[in-house]
Short mmCIF file of C-alpha atoms in Angstrom, two decimals:
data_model
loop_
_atom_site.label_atom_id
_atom_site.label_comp_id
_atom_site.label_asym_id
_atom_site.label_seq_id
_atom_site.Cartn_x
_atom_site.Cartn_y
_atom_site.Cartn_z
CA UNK A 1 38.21 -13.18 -11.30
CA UNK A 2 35.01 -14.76 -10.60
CA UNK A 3 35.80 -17.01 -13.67
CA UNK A 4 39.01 -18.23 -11.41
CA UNK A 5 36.20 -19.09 -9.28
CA UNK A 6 34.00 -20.97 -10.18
CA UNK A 7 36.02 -22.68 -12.41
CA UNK A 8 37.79 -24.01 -9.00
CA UNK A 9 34.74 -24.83 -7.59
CA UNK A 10 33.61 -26.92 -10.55
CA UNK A 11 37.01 -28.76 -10.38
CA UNK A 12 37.34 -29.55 -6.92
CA UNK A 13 33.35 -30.84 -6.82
CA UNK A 14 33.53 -32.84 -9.79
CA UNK A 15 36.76 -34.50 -8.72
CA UNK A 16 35.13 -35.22 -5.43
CA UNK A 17 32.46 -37.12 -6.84
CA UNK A 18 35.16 -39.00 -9.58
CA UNK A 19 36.92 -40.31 -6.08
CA UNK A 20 33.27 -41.26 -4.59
CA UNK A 21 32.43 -43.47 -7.65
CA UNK A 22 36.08 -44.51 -7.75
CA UNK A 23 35.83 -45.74 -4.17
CA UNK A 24 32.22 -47.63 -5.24
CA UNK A 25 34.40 -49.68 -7.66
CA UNK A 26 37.43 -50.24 -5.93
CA UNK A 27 37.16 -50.99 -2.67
CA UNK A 28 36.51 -54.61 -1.37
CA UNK A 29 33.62 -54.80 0.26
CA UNK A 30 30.06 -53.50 1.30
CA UNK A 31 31.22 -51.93 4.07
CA UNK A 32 33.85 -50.00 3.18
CA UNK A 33 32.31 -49.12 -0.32
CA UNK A 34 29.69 -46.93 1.38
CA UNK A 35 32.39 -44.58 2.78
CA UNK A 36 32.89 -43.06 -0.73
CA UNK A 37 29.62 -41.98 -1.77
CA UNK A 38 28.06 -41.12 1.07
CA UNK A 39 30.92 -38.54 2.03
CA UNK A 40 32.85 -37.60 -1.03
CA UNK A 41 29.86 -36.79 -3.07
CA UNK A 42 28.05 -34.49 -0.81
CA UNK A 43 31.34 -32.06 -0.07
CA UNK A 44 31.28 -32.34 -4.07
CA UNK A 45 27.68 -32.02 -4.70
CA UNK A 46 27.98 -28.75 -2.27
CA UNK A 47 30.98 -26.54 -4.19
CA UNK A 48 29.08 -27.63 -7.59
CA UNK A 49 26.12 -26.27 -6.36
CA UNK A 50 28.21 -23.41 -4.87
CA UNK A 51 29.76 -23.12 -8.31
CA UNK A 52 26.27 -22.55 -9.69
CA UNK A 53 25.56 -20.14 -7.17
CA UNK A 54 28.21 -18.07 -8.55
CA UNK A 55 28.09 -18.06 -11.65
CA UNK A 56 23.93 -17.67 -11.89
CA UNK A 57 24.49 -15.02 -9.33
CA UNK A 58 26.94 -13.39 -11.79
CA UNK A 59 26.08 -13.38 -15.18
CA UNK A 60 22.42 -13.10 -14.71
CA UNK A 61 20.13 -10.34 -13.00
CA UNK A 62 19.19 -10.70 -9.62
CA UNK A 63 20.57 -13.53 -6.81
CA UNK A 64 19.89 -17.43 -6.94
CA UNK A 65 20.04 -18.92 -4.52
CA UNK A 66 17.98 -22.50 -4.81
CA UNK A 67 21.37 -24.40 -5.23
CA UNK A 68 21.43 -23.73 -1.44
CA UNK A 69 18.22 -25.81 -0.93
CA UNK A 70 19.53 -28.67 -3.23
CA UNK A 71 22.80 -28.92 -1.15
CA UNK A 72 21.05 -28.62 2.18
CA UNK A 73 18.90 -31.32 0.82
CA UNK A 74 21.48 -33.51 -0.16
CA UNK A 75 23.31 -33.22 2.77
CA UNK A 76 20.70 -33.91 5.20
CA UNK A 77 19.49 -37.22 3.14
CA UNK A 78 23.39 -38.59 2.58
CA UNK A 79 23.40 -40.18 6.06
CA UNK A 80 19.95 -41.48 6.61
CA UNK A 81 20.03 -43.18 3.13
CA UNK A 82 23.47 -44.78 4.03
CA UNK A 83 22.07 -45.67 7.63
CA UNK A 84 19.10 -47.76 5.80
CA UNK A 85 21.58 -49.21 3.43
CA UNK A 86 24.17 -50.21 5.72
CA UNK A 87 21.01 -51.45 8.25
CA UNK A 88 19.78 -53.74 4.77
CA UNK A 89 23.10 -55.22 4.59
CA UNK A 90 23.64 -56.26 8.46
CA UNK A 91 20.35 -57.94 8.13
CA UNK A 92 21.45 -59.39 5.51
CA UNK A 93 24.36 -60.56 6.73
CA UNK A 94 26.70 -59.80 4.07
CA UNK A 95 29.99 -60.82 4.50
CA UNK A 96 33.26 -58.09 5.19
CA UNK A 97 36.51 -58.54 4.06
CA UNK A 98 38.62 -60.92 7.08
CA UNK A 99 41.34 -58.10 8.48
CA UNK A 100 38.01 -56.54 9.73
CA UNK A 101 37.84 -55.87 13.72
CA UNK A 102 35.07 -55.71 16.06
CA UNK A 103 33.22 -58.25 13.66
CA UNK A 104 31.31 -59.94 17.40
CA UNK A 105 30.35 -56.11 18.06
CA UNK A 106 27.28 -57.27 15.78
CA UNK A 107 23.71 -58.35 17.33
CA UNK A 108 21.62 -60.53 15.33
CA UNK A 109 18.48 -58.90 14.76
CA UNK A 110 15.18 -60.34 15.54
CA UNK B 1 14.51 -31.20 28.89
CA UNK B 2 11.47 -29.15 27.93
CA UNK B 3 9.13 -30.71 25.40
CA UNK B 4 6.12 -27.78 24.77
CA UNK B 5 7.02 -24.75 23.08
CA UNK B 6 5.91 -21.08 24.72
CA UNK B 7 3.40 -20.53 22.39
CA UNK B 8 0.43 -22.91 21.90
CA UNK B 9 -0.13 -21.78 18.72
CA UNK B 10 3.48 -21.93 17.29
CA UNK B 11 3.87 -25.40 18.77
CA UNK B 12 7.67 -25.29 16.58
CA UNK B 13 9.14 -22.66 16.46
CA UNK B 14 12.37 -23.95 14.83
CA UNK B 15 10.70 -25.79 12.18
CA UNK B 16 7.91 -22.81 11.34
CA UNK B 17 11.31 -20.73 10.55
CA UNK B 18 12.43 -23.74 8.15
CA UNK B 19 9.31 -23.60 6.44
CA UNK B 20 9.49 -19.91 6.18
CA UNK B 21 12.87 -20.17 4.84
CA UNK B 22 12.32 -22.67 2.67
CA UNK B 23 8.98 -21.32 1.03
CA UNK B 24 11.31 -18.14 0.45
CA UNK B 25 14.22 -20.24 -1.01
CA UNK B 26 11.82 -22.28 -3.30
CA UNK B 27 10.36 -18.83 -4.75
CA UNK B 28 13.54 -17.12 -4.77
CA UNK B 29 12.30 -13.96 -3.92
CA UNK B 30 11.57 -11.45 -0.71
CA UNK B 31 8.40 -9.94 -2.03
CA UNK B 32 5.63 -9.09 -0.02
CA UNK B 33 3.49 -11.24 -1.28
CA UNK B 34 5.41 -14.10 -0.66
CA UNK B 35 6.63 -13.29 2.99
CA UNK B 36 2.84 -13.38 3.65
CA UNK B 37 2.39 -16.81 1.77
CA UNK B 38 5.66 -17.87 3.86
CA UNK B 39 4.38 -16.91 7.14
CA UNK B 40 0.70 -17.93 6.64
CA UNK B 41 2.31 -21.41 5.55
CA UNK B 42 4.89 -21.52 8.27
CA UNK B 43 2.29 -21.44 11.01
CA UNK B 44 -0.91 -23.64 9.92
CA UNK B 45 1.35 -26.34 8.54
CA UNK B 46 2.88 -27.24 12.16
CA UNK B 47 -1.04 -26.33 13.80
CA UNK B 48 -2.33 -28.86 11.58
CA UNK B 49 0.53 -31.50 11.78
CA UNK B 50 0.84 -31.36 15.38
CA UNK B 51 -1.69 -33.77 16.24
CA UNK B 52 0.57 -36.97 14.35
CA UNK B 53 3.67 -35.95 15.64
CA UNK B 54 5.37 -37.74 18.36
CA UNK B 55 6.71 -35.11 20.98
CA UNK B 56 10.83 -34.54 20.76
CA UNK B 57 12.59 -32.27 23.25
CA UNK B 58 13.05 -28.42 21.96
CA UNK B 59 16.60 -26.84 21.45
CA UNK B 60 17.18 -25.36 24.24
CA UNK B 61 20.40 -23.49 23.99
CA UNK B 62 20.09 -21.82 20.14
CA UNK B 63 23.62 -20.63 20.38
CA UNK B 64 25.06 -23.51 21.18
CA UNK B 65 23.77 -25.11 18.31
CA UNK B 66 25.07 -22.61 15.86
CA UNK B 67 28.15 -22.74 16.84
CA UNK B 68 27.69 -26.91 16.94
CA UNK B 69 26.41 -26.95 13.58
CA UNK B 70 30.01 -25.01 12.38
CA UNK B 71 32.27 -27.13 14.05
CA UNK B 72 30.12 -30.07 12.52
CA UNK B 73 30.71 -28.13 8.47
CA UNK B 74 34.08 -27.50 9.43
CA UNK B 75 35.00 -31.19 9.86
CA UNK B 76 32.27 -32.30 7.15
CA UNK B 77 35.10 -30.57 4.72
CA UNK B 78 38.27 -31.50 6.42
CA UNK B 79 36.64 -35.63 6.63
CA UNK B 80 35.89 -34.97 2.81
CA UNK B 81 39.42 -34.73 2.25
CA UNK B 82 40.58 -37.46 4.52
CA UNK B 83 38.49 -40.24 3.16
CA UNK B 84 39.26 -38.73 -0.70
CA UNK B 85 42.72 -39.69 0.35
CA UNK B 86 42.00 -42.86 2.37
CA UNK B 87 40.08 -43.88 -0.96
CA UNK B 88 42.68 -43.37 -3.92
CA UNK B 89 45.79 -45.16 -1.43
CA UNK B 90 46.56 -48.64 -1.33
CA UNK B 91 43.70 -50.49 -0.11
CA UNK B 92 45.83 -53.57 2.06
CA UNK B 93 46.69 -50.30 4.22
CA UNK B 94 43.24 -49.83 5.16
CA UNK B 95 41.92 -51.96 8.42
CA UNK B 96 38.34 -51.34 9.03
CA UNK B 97 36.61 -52.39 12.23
CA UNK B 98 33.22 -51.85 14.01
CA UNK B 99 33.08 -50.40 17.49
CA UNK B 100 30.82 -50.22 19.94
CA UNK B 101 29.85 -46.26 21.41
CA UNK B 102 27.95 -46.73 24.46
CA UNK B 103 25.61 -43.71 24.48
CA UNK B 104 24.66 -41.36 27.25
CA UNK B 105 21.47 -39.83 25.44
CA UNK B 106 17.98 -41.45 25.87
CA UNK B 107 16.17 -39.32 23.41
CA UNK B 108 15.53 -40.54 19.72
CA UNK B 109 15.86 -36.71 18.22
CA UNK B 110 19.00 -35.93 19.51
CA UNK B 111 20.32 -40.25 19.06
CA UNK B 112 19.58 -38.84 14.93
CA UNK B 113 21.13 -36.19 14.85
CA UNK B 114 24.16 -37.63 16.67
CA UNK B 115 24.09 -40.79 13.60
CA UNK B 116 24.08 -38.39 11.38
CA UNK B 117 26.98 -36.52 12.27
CA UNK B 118 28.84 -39.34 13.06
CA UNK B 119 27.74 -40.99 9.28
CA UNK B 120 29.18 -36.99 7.85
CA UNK B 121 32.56 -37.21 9.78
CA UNK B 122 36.07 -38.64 9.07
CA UNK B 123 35.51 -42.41 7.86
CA UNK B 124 32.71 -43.56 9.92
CA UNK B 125 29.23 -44.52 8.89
CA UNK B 126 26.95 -44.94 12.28
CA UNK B 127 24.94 -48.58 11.48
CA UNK B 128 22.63 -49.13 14.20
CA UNK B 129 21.16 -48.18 17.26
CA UNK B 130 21.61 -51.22 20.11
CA UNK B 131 19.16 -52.56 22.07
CA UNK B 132 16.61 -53.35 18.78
CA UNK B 133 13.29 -51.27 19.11
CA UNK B 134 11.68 -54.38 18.57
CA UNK B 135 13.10 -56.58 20.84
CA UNK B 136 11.95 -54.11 24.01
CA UNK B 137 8.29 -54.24 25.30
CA UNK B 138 6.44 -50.54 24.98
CA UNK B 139 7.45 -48.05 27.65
CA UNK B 140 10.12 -50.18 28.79
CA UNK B 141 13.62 -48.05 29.01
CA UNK B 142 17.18 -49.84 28.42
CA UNK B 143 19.70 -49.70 30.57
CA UNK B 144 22.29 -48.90 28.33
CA UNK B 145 22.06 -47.84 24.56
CA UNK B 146 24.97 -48.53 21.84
CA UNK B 147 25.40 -46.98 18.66
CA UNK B 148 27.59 -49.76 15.95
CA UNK B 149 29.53 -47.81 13.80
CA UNK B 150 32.13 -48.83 10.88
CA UNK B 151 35.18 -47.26 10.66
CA UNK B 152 37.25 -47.02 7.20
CA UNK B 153 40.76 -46.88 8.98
CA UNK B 154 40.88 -48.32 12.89
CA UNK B 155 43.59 -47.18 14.27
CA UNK B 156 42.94 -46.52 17.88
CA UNK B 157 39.56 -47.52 18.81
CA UNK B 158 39.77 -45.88 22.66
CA UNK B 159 40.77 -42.72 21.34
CA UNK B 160 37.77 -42.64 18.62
CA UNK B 161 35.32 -43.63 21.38
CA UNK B 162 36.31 -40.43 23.26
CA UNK B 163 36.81 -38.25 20.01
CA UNK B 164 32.70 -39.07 19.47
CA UNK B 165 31.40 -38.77 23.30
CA UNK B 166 33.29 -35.28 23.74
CA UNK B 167 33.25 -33.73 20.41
CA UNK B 168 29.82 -34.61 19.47
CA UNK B 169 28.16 -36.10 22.33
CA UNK B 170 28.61 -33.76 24.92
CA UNK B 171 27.50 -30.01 23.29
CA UNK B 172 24.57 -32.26 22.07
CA UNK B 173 23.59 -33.31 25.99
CA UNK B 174 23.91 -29.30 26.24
CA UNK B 175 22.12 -28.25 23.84
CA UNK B 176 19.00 -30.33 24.70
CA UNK B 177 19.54 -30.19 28.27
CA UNK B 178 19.43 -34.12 28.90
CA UNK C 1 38.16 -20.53 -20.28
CA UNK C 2 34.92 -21.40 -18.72
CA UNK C 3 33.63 -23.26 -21.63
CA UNK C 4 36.25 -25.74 -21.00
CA UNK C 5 35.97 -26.46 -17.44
CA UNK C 6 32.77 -27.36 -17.76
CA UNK C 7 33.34 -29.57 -20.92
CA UNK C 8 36.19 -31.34 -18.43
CA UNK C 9 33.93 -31.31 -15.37
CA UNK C 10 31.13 -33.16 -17.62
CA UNK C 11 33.86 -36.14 -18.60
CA UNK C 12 34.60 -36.59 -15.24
CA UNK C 13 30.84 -36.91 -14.32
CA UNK C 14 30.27 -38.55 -17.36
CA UNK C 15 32.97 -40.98 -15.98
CA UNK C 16 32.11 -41.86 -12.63
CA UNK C 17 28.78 -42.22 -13.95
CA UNK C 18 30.50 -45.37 -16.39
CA UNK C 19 31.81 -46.20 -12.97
CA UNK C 20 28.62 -46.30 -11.02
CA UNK C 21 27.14 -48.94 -14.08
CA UNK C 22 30.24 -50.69 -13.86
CA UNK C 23 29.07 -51.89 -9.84
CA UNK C 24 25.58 -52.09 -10.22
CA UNK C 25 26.23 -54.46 -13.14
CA UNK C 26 28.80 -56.57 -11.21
CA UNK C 27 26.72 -56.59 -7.84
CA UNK C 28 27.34 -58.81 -6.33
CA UNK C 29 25.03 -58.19 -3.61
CA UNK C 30 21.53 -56.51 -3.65
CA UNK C 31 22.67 -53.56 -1.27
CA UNK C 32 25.70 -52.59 -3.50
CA UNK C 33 23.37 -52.21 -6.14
CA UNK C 34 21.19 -49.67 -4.37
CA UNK C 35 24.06 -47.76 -3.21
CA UNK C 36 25.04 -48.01 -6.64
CA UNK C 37 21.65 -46.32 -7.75
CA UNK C 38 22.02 -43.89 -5.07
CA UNK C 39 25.04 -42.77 -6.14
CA UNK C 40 24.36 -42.67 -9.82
CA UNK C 41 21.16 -40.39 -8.66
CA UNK C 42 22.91 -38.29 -7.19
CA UNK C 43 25.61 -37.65 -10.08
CA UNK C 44 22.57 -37.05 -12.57
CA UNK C 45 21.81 -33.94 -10.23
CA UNK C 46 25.32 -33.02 -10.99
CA UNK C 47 25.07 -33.25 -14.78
CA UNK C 48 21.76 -31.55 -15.05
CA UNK C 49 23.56 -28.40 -13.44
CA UNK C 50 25.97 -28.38 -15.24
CA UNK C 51 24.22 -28.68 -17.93
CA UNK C 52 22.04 -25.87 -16.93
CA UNK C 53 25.49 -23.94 -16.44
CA UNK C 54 26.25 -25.04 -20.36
CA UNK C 55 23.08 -23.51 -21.41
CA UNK C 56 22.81 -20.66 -18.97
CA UNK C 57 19.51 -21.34 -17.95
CA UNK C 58 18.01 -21.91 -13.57
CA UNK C 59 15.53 -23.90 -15.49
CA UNK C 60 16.83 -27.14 -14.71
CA UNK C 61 17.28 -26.55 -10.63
CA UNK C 62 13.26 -27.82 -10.15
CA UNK C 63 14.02 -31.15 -12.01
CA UNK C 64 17.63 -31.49 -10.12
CA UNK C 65 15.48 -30.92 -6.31
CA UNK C 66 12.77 -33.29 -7.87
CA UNK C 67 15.39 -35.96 -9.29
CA UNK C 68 17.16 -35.31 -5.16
CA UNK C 69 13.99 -36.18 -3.65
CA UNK C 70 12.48 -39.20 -5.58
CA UNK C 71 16.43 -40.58 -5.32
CA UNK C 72 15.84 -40.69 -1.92
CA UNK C 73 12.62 -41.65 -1.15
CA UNK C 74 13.50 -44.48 -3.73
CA UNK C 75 16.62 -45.70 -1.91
CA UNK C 76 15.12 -45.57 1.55
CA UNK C 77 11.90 -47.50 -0.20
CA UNK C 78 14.58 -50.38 -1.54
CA UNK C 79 16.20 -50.94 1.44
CA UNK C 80 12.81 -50.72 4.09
CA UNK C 81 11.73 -53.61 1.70
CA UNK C 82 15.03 -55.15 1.72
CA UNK C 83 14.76 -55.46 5.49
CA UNK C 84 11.06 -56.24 5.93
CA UNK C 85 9.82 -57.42 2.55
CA UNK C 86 6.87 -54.55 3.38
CA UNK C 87 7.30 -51.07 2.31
CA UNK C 88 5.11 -49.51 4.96
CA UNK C 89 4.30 -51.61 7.64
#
């Protein structure tokens, strides 16, 4: 049973992260590219880790639980690491692709 | 808004339980030994940190905030999904914008943590913070702040204005009583 | 059954890791490159637990929390210098 498990687990995370890095290469431009990895991967990262939780928690003696550190981690760097690298590109004005709206809504920066 | 804890010697409370926590985490263990360690650690650290840290406003309503933080997991998973499936269609489908959110909180600490959720929810990554820091003179306040986001799928830009300021904005205004 | 799951769940790694090269090789900016980093820091964590799965071992869970944090502190480094040419200011 807890085979069915984590065997679940590990398939949904590491097809969460295969659709973040497919997003990196397939979508057209800056903006849009930083949607996949900076929210596919951590849901991914989380039911690994969860997955690994599990199955340490099963087969070995005693409870581990450190995977719930690396997953808080993870989760609470994903959006300030996309805020500085989305901040990098507006300054450096890279272009977006033309059906994109809003494009006056940004300021030049100082 | 209250800035100062109770206590002067637990200046943070909130963050002296994270280091407990953590210390425990990192070990792996409850031993006694260690839940000394953890609690020795989880009040000098803040007592001798205190003097470099810029004052932010204390949660207020604890509650609130757990039951926040599980509306924000619950649609952390359910966005997961919806930009999984935004990313493998057809990409001409896709029309990304940014908009404009004009904000009704002045502090920076809660401004984060709003960014934040708004970068871990359905296809929008928050991108700055409007005015620029740098362009106001110290002490002065801004009328009005803006926070830029980009949006993976536009659709209706009204309704994801109001999705943001009520489902996000508003318990957050609660919760630090601002 | 196990055994296999993790051999698939280690392709698919294993691929979007191909994937993650693939961008930071074709740019063609500087940010898509870090992001490209980023994310290929991130799937590294992924491998080394399951490769501490493979080998039934919590040895590996320091070096995946080490590998989390210098990923991070790296990316946020790139960009700060990106946008000021000065790391710390």
């Amino acid at each position: 049973m807890t085979e069915w498990i984590i065997s679940i687990l590990l398939l949904i995370g590491g097809s969460f992260v295969l659709v973040g890095s497919i997003g990196l290469v397939k979508m057209p431009d800056f903006y849009m590219r930083l949607h996949g990895p900076t929210k596919a991967t951590t849901l991914g990262m989380a039911s690994l880790l969860t997955a690994a939780m599990v199955f340490f928690s099963t087969t070995q003696a005693g409870f581990s639980v450190k995977e719930i550190l690396i997953s808080l981690f993870l989760l609470l760097t994903a959006p300030v690491s996309g805020y500085m690298m989305i901040k990098s590109a507006i300054h450096h004005k890279l272009e977006s692709i033309e059906r994109t709206q809003g494009k006056d809504n940004i300021e030049d920066d100082v | 808004m209250r800035i100062e804890a109770k206590f002067k010697w637990l200046p943070t409370p909130l963050r002296s339980l994270l280091l407990f926590l953590v210390w425990l985490l990192l070990n792996n263990s409850v031993s006694a030994g260690h839940i000394v360690l953890a609690v020795i650690l989880a009040i000098v650290i803040p007592l001798a940190t205190s003097p470099f840290r810029t004052k932010q406003p204390l949660i207020l309503k604890p509650g609130l905030a757990l039951r926040h933080l599980m509306l924000v997991l619950y649609d952390i998973i359910t966005a997961n999904v919806q930009v999984a499936i935004l990313i493998l269609g057809p990409n001409n489908k896709l029309t990304p914008g940014f908009v404009k959110v004009p904000l009704d909180l002045t502090q920076s600490l809660p401004i984060t943590i709003l960014a934040s959720t708004v970068s871990l929810t359905p296809g929008t990554v928050s991108a700055e913070v409007y005015p620029w820091a740098e362009s106001l003179t110290e002490g002065e306040e801004p009328e009005e702040r803006f926070l830029l986001i980009h949006v993976l799928d536009l659709k209706d830009e009204q309704a994801l204005i109001n999705t943001i300021k009520q489902r996000y904005e508003a318990p957050l205004k609660e919760i630090f009583q601002c | 059954m196990l055994e296999t799951v993790i051999l698939i769940v280690f392709a698919m790694i294993g691929v979007s890791l191909l994937l993650n090269i693939w961008r930071l090789l074709i740019g063609p900016s500087v940010p898509d490159r870090i992001l490209a980093l980023d994310t290929m820091y991130i799937n590294t964590i992924a491998l080394i637990i399951l490769y501490g799965m493979s080998s039934g071992t919590t040895l590996y869970f320091e070096a995946a929390l080490l590998i989390a944090m210098l990923g991070f502190v790296s990316t946020v480094a790139v960009c700060k210098y990106l946008l000021r040419g000065d790391i710390i200011e």
